[in-house]
């Protein structure tokens, strides 16, 4: 266990730090562009589903960055420790951070006197953020290009602005569109994509 | 040397998956947004005695007061005020005491209490409810309702009221004068004829279409070239070719300039081609009606409106990526693009210094001509910034070549 803590710790320190900083700026910057005060359920859903969900892109996609260098990948592959365990540790931390960021947004809304269902909005945003990040994560695993991961996630987010209804269970902003039941689909798809991404990265580069 | 490198860089871009994704998204987005044919109706010459000739902006004080108060009534009813404090759209929801204060201002300016205004508004919509058959009818009815303005209310009193509301809801609200963009009045036959003549003679028909094209394409080129630029800068490192390239005799300037130029050209060429294709239906339709269309509008508008955006986005991508050796340019520039997109309080004009200049309308040459000066200044600034960015990238790249700098005296690697 100590070994995994160390490897995740060094990943956070040497590779993940700029992305963590981006997540902090993302959180702080929200106050300049969004209002958290006195919102109704729709207003709160708009803040969470259209803005807060972007934290999934910031936090999940860079997980494979160190091994995008072939030499690093080969070195890690030659070690006793299976790579999927390393990836899983990183994904677990990133997932936890997504949950925390979504939680802080919920707290800000609550402190601002907005009226909404905390659990419904948190689980919806968490699932959506995870799904959005997992799309880029998976693309990154397939192509070994983090830029492509970001590009596809962002394109999916933008496409949903006009076409979320046409994407069925996998359309974004479900609560905003009055659907509070699709979050298990988004969460399930996110877990599937994350699992498939890790499996792919273990096998190929 | 620079020519050979330029061609090589173009070939490299053509091998990049990021570039093809850019092409696909660009084409799909533009096609989906510009497939409508409503603009054809605009080519019909207005005839005397028509039921209406559309609407135009008004600078009449009575219309401005009415518009400002109608917007205020709308937002008081919705308990939400749209503001642009830092250029982004932000909904401000006042607390009860603030809302009460704003309502008092509204009641003072209209000479009617809020309940009376609500009742009149509801009664109006109840009266026309059965006629709501389509969007056009709805819009006609929407324009048919007007808020009462208190008799004897001076324009200065009105402005003072707006100022008070503005202070309560915060900077960048509708009451900072933005309501003027919504102050419209019906056009007369003469006004409609003038617009028609401007469309045919000064705009050459295609100019109107190209502004609409630039409106949509401007959104795409403010975002997607970020990915193309970052991928291009990180390519050498990914291919483990950076050390080899560092050791070559070619200067940093030649290398960066050729790479940058290749990226600009490769991103811009599909835009120009699509602009040309988008203006063709206009050219044919105008020809069938005996109107001489401007065949070069696609080039003029693409170069002036869109090229500076591509240049500055790529330049900033190059500078940030070369300076940090990370993918940091993506979140930074993406946030910048979103800020510019959300800073548009109206979708036609008000260019200011926005990166994404909007003109979501076919026509409006008169207003565009008034604002074109600001657009040229805006685009000129971005060209200068793009040049500055790329000139700064050269020494940054040079520093890395010499052995690098950064924390602990080493170039930071494996972060993107």
CSV table of N, CA, C and O in Angstrom, one decimal, chain A residues 120-197:
chain,number,residue,atom,x,y,z
A,120,UNK,N,-29.6,15.2,-5.3
A,120,UNK,CA,-30.0,15.0,-6.7
A,120,UNK,C,-29.0,15.8,-7.6
A,120,UNK,O,-28.4,15.3,-8.6
A,121,UNK,N,-28.7,17.0,-7.2
A,121,UNK,CA,-27.8,17.8,-8.0
A,121,UNK,C,-26.3,17.4,-7.9
A,121,UNK,O,-25.6,17.4,-8.9
A,122,UNK,N,-25.9,17.0,-6.7
A,122,UNK,CA,-24.5,16.5,-6.6
A,122,UNK,C,-24.3,15.2,-7.4
A,122,UNK,O,-23.3,15.2,-8.2
A,123,UNK,N,-25.1,14.3,-7.2
A,123,UNK,CA,-24.9,13.0,-7.9
A,123,UNK,C,-25.0,13.2,-9.4
A,123,UNK,O,-24.3,12.6,-10.2
A,124,UNK,N,-25.9,14.1,-9.9
A,124,UNK,CA,-26.1,14.3,-11.3
A,124,UNK,C,-24.8,15.0,-11.9
A,124,UNK,O,-24.3,14.6,-12.9
A,125,UNK,N,-24.3,16.0,-11.2
A,125,UNK,CA,-23.1,16.7,-11.6
A,125,UNK,C,-21.9,15.8,-11.6
A,125,UNK,O,-21.1,15.8,-12.5
A,126,UNK,N,-21.8,15.0,-10.5
A,126,UNK,CA,-20.6,14.1,-10.4
A,126,UNK,C,-20.6,13.1,-11.5
A,126,UNK,O,-19.6,12.9,-12.2
A,127,UNK,N,-21.8,12.5,-11.8
A,127,UNK,CA,-21.9,11.5,-12.9
A,127,UNK,C,-21.5,12.2,-14.2
A,127,UNK,O,-20.8,11.6,-15.1
A,128,UNK,N,-22.1,13.4,-14.5
A,128,UNK,CA,-21.8,14.1,-15.7
A,128,UNK,C,-20.4,14.5,-15.9
A,128,UNK,O,-19.8,14.3,-17.0
A,129,UNK,N,-19.8,15.0,-14.8
A,129,UNK,CA,-18.3,15.4,-14.9
A,129,UNK,C,-17.5,14.2,-15.2
A,129,UNK,O,-16.6,14.2,-16.0
A,130,UNK,N,-17.8,13.1,-14.5
A,130,UNK,CA,-17.0,11.9,-14.7
A,130,UNK,C,-17.1,11.4,-16.1
A,130,UNK,O,-16.1,11.0,-16.7
A,131,UNK,N,-18.3,11.4,-16.6
A,131,UNK,CA,-18.6,10.9,-18.0
A,131,UNK,C,-17.8,11.8,-19.0
A,131,UNK,O,-17.2,11.3,-19.9
A,132,UNK,N,-17.9,13.1,-18.8
A,132,UNK,CA,-17.3,14.1,-19.7
A,132,UNK,C,-15.7,13.8,-19.7
A,132,UNK,O,-15.1,13.8,-20.8
A,133,UNK,N,-15.2,13.7,-18.5
A,133,UNK,CA,-13.8,13.4,-18.4
A,133,UNK,C,-13.4,12.1,-18.9
A,133,UNK,O,-12.4,11.9,-19.6
A,134,UNK,N,-14.3,11.1,-18.7
A,134,UNK,CA,-14.0,9.7,-19.1
A,134,UNK,C,-13.9,9.6,-20.7
A,134,UNK,O,-13.1,8.8,-21.2
A,135,UNK,N,-14.7,10.4,-21.3
A,135,UNK,CA,-14.6,10.4,-22.8
A,135,UNK,C,-13.2,10.8,-23.3
A,135,UNK,O,-12.6,10.1,-24.1
A,136,UNK,N,-12.7,11.9,-22.7
A,136,UNK,CA,-11.4,12.3,-23.1
A,136,UNK,C,-10.3,11.3,-22.6
A,136,UNK,O,-9.3,11.1,-23.3
A,137,UNK,N,-10.5,10.8,-21.5
A,137,UNK,CA,-9.6,9.8,-20.9
A,137,UNK,C,-9.5,8.6,-21.8
A,137,UNK,O,-8.4,8.1,-22.1
A,138,UNK,N,-10.6,8.1,-22.3
A,138,UNK,CA,-10.6,6.9,-23.2
A,138,UNK,C,-10.0,7.3,-24.5
A,138,UNK,O,-9.2,6.5,-25.1
A,139,UNK,N,-10.3,8.4,-25.1
A,139,UNK,CA,-9.7,8.8,-26.4
A,139,UNK,C,-8.2,8.9,-26.2
A,139,UNK,O,-7.4,8.5,-27.1
A,140,UNK,N,-7.8,9.4,-25.1
A,140,UNK,CA,-6.3,9.6,-24.8
A,140,UNK,C,-5.7,8.2,-24.7
A,140,UNK,O,-4.6,8.0,-25.2
A,141,UNK,N,-6.4,7.2,-24.1
A,141,UNK,CA,-5.9,5.9,-24.0
A,141,UNK,C,-5.7,5.2,-25.4
A,141,UNK,O,-4.8,4.5,-25.6
A,142,UNK,N,-6.7,5.5,-26.2
A,142,UNK,CA,-6.7,4.9,-27.6
A,142,UNK,C,-5.6,5.5,-28.4
A,142,UNK,O,-4.9,4.8,-29.1
A,143,UNK,N,-5.5,6.8,-28.4
A,143,UNK,CA,-4.6,7.5,-29.4
A,143,UNK,C,-3.3,7.9,-28.8
A,143,UNK,O,-2.4,8.3,-29.5
A,144,UNK,N,-3.1,7.8,-27.5
A,144,UNK,CA,-1.9,8.2,-26.8
A,144,UNK,C,-1.7,9.7,-27.0
A,144,UNK,O,-0.5,10.2,-27.0
A,145,UNK,N,-2.7,10.5,-27.2
A,145,UNK,CA,-2.6,11.9,-27.4
A,145,UNK,C,-3.5,12.7,-26.5
A,145,UNK,O,-4.7,12.6,-26.7
A,146,UNK,N,-3.0,13.3,-25.5
A,146,UNK,CA,-3.8,14.0,-24.5
A,146,UNK,C,-4.6,15.2,-25.2
A,146,UNK,O,-5.7,15.5,-24.8
A,147,UNK,N,-3.9,15.8,-26.2
A,147,UNK,CA,-4.6,16.9,-26.9
A,147,UNK,C,-5.9,16.4,-27.5
A,147,UNK,O,-6.9,17.1,-27.4
A,148,UNK,N,-5.9,15.2,-28.1
A,148,UNK,CA,-7.1,14.7,-28.7
A,148,UNK,C,-8.2,14.4,-27.7
A,148,UNK,O,-9.3,14.6,-27.9
A,149,UNK,N,-7.7,14.0,-26.5
A,149,UNK,CA,-8.6,13.7,-25.4
A,149,UNK,C,-9.4,15.0,-25.0
A,149,UNK,O,-10.6,14.9,-25.0
A,150,UNK,N,-8.7,16.0,-24.8
A,150,UNK,CA,-9.3,17.3,-24.5
A,150,UNK,C,-10.3,17.7,-25.6
A,150,UNK,O,-11.4,18.2,-25.4
A,151,UNK,N,-9.8,17.6,-26.9
A,151,UNK,CA,-10.5,18.1,-28.0
A,151,UNK,C,-11.9,17.3,-28.1
A,151,UNK,O,-12.9,18.0,-28.3
A,152,UNK,N,-11.9,16.0,-28.0
A,152,UNK,CA,-13.1,15.3,-28.1
A,152,UNK,C,-14.1,15.6,-27.0
A,152,UNK,O,-15.3,15.8,-27.2
A,153,UNK,N,-13.5,15.7,-25.8
A,153,UNK,CA,-14.4,16.0,-24.6
A,153,UNK,C,-15.1,17.4,-24.8
A,153,UNK,O,-16.3,17.5,-24.6
A,154,UNK,N,-14.3,18.4,-25.2
A,154,UNK,CA,-14.8,19.7,-25.4
A,154,UNK,C,-15.8,19.7,-26.5
A,154,UNK,O,-16.9,20.3,-26.4
A,155,UNK,N,-15.5,19.0,-27.6
A,155,UNK,CA,-16.4,18.9,-28.7
A,155,UNK,C,-17.8,18.3,-28.3
A,155,UNK,O,-18.8,18.8,-28.7
A,156,UNK,N,-17.7,17.3,-27.4
A,156,UNK,CA,-18.9,16.6,-27.0
A,156,UNK,C,-19.7,17.6,-26.1
A,156,UNK,O,-20.9,17.7,-26.2
A,157,UNK,N,-19.0,18.3,-25.3
A,157,UNK,CA,-19.7,19.3,-24.4
A,157,UNK,C,-20.4,20.4,-25.3
A,157,UNK,O,-21.6,20.7,-25.0
A,158,UNK,N,-19.7,20.9,-26.2
A,158,UNK,CA,-20.3,21.9,-27.1
A,158,UNK,C,-21.4,21.4,-27.9
A,158,UNK,O,-22.5,22.0,-28.0
A,159,UNK,N,-21.3,20.2,-28.4
A,159,UNK,CA,-22.3,19.6,-29.3
A,159,UNK,C,-23.6,19.4,-28.5
A,159,UNK,O,-24.7,19.6,-29.0
A,160,UNK,N,-23.5,19.1,-27.2
A,160,UNK,CA,-24.6,18.9,-26.3
A,160,UNK,C,-25.4,20.2,-26.1
A,160,UNK,O,-26.6,20.2,-25.7
A,161,UNK,N,-24.8,21.4,-26.3
A,161,UNK,CA,-25.5,22.6,-26.1
A,161,UNK,C,-26.7,22.7,-27.0
A,161,UNK,O,-27.8,23.2,-26.6
A,162,UNK,N,-26.6,22.2,-28.2
A,162,UNK,CA,-27.7,22.2,-29.1
A,162,UNK,C,-28.4,20.9,-29.3
A,162,UNK,O,-29.5,20.8,-29.7
A,163,UNK,N,-27.7,19.8,-29.0
A,163,UNK,CA,-28.2,18.5,-29.4
A,163,UNK,C,-28.3,17.5,-28.2
A,163,UNK,O,-28.3,16.3,-28.5
A,164,UNK,N,-28.4,18.0,-27.0
A,164,UNK,CA,-28.4,17.0,-25.8
A,164,UNK,C,-29.6,16.1,-25.9
A,164,UNK,O,-29.5,14.9,-25.6
A,165,UNK,N,-30.7,16.6,-26.4
A,165,UNK,CA,-31.9,15.8,-26.4
A,165,UNK,C,-31.8,14.6,-27.4
A,165,UNK,O,-32.4,13.5,-27.2
A,166,UNK,N,-31.0,14.8,-28.4
A,166,UNK,CA,-30.8,13.8,-29.5
A,166,UNK,C,-29.9,12.6,-29.0
A,166,UNK,O,-29.8,11.6,-29.7
A,167,UNK,N,-29.2,12.9,-27.9
A,167,UNK,CA,-28.2,11.9,-27.5
A,167,UNK,C,-28.7,10.9,-26.4
A,167,UNK,O,-28.0,10.2,-25.8
A,168,UNK,N,-30.0,11.0,-26.2
A,168,UNK,CA,-30.7,10.0,-25.4
A,168,UNK,C,-30.2,10.0,-23.9
A,168,UNK,O,-30.0,11.1,-23.3
A,169,UNK,N,-29.9,8.8,-23.4
A,169,UNK,CA,-29.5,8.7,-22.0
A,169,UNK,C,-28.1,9.3,-21.8
A,169,UNK,O,-27.7,9.6,-20.7
A,170,UNK,N,-27.4,9.5,-22.9
A,170,UNK,CA,-26.0,10.1,-22.8
A,170,UNK,C,-25.9,11.6,-23.1
A,170,UNK,O,-24.8,12.1,-23.2
A,171,UNK,N,-27.1,12.2,-23.2
A,171,UNK,CA,-27.1,13.7,-23.4
A,171,UNK,C,-26.7,14.3,-22.1
A,171,UNK,O,-27.0,13.9,-21.0
A,172,UNK,N,-26.0,15.4,-22.2
A,172,UNK,CA,-25.5,16.2,-21.0
A,172,UNK,C,-26.7,17.1,-20.5
A,172,UNK,O,-27.7,17.2,-21.1
A,173,UNK,N,-26.5,17.7,-19.4
A,173,UNK,CA,-27.4,18.7,-18.7
A,173,UNK,C,-28.8,18.0,-18.5
A,173,UNK,O,-29.8,18.6,-18.7
A,174,UNK,N,-28.8,16.7,-18.0
A,174,UNK,CA,-30.1,16.1,-17.8
A,174,UNK,C,-31.1,16.8,-16.8
A,174,UNK,O,-32.2,16.9,-17.1
A,175,UNK,N,-30.5,17.3,-15.7
A,175,UNK,CA,-31.4,17.9,-14.7
A,175,UNK,C,-32.0,19.2,-15.2
A,175,UNK,O,-33.1,19.5,-15.0
A,176,UNK,N,-31.1,19.9,-15.9
A,176,UNK,CA,-31.6,21.2,-16.5
A,176,UNK,C,-32.7,20.9,-17.5
A,176,UNK,O,-33.6,21.7,-17.7
A,177,UNK,N,-32.7,19.7,-18.1
A,177,UNK,CA,-33.7,19.4,-19.1
A,177,UNK,C,-34.9,18.6,-18.4
A,177,UNK,O,-35.7,18.1,-19.1
A,178,UNK,N,-34.8,18.6,-17.1
A,178,UNK,CA,-36.0,18.0,-16.4
A,178,UNK,C,-35.9,16.5,-16.2
A,178,UNK,O,-36.9,15.9,-15.9
A,179,UNK,N,-34.7,15.9,-16.4
A,179,UNK,CA,-34.6,14.5,-16.2
A,179,UNK,C,-33.6,14.1,-15.1
A,179,UNK,O,-32.4,14.4,-15.2
A,180,UNK,N,-34.1,13.6,-14.0
A,180,UNK,CA,-33.2,13.3,-12.9
A,180,UNK,C,-32.9,11.8,-12.8
A,180,UNK,O,-32.2,11.4,-11.9
A,181,UNK,N,-33.3,11.1,-13.8
A,181,UNK,CA,-33.1,9.6,-13.7
A,181,UNK,C,-32.0,9.0,-14.5
A,181,UNK,O,-31.7,7.8,-14.4
A,182,UNK,N,-31.4,9.9,-15.4
A,182,UNK,CA,-30.4,9.3,-16.3
A,182,UNK,C,-29.0,9.2,-15.7
A,182,UNK,O,-28.1,8.7,-16.3
A,183,UNK,N,-28.8,9.7,-14.4
A,183,UNK,CA,-27.4,9.8,-13.9
A,183,UNK,C,-26.8,8.4,-13.8
A,183,UNK,O,-25.6,8.3,-14.1
A,184,UNK,N,-27.5,7.3,-13.5
A,184,UNK,CA,-26.8,6.0,-13.5
A,184,UNK,C,-26.2,5.6,-14.9
A,184,UNK,O,-25.2,4.9,-15.0
A,185,UNK,N,-26.9,6.0,-16.0
A,185,UNK,CA,-26.4,5.8,-17.3
A,185,UNK,C,-25.0,6.5,-17.5
A,185,UNK,O,-24.1,5.9,-18.0
A,186,UNK,N,-25.0,7.7,-17.1
A,186,UNK,CA,-23.8,8.5,-17.3
A,186,UNK,C,-22.7,8.0,-16.4
A,186,UNK,O,-21.5,7.8,-16.9
A,187,UNK,N,-23.0,7.6,-15.2
A,187,UNK,CA,-22.0,7.1,-14.3
A,187,UNK,C,-21.5,5.7,-14.8
A,187,UNK,O,-20.3,5.5,-14.8
A,188,UNK,N,-22.5,4.9,-15.2
A,188,UNK,CA,-22.1,3.6,-15.7
A,188,UNK,C,-21.2,3.7,-16.9
A,188,UNK,O,-20.1,3.0,-17.0
A,189,UNK,N,-21.5,4.6,-17.8
A,189,UNK,CA,-20.7,4.8,-19.1
A,189,UNK,C,-19.4,5.3,-18.7
A,189,UNK,O,-18.3,4.9,-19.3
A,190,UNK,N,-19.3,6.2,-17.7
A,190,UNK,CA,-18.0,6.8,-17.3
A,190,UNK,C,-17.1,5.7,-16.7
A,190,UNK,O,-16.0,5.6,-17.1
A,191,UNK,N,-17.7,4.8,-15.8
A,191,UNK,CA,-16.9,3.7,-15.3
A,191,UNK,C,-16.4,2.8,-16.3
A,191,UNK,O,-15.3,2.3,-16.3
A,192,UNK,N,-17.3,2.5,-17.3
A,192,UNK,CA,-16.9,1.6,-18.4
A,192,UNK,C,-15.8,2.2,-19.2
A,192,UNK,O,-14.8,1.5,-19.5
A,193,UNK,N,-15.9,3.5,-19.5
A,193,UNK,CA,-14.8,4.1,-20.3
A,193,UNK,C,-13.5,4.2,-19.5
A,193,UNK,O,-12.4,4.0,-20.1
A,194,UNK,N,-13.6,4.5,-18.2
A,194,UNK,CA,-12.4,4.5,-17.4
A,194,UNK,C,-11.7,3.1,-17.3
A,194,UNK,O,-10.5,3.0,-17.5
A,195,UNK,N,-12.6,2.1,-17.1
A,195,UNK,CA,-12.0,0.8,-17.1
A,195,UNK,C,-11.4,0.3,-18.4
A,195,UNK,O,-10.3,-0.2,-18.4
A,196,UNK,N,-12.1,0.6,-19.5
A,196,UNK,CA,-11.6,0.3,-20.8
A,196,UNK,C,-10.3,1.0,-21.1
A,196,UNK,O,-9.4,0.5,-21.7
A,197,UNK,N,-10.3,2.3,-20.7
A,197,UNK,CA,-9.1,3.1,-20.9
A,197,UNK,C,-7.9,2.5,-20.2
A,197,UNK,O,-6.8,2.3,-20.8
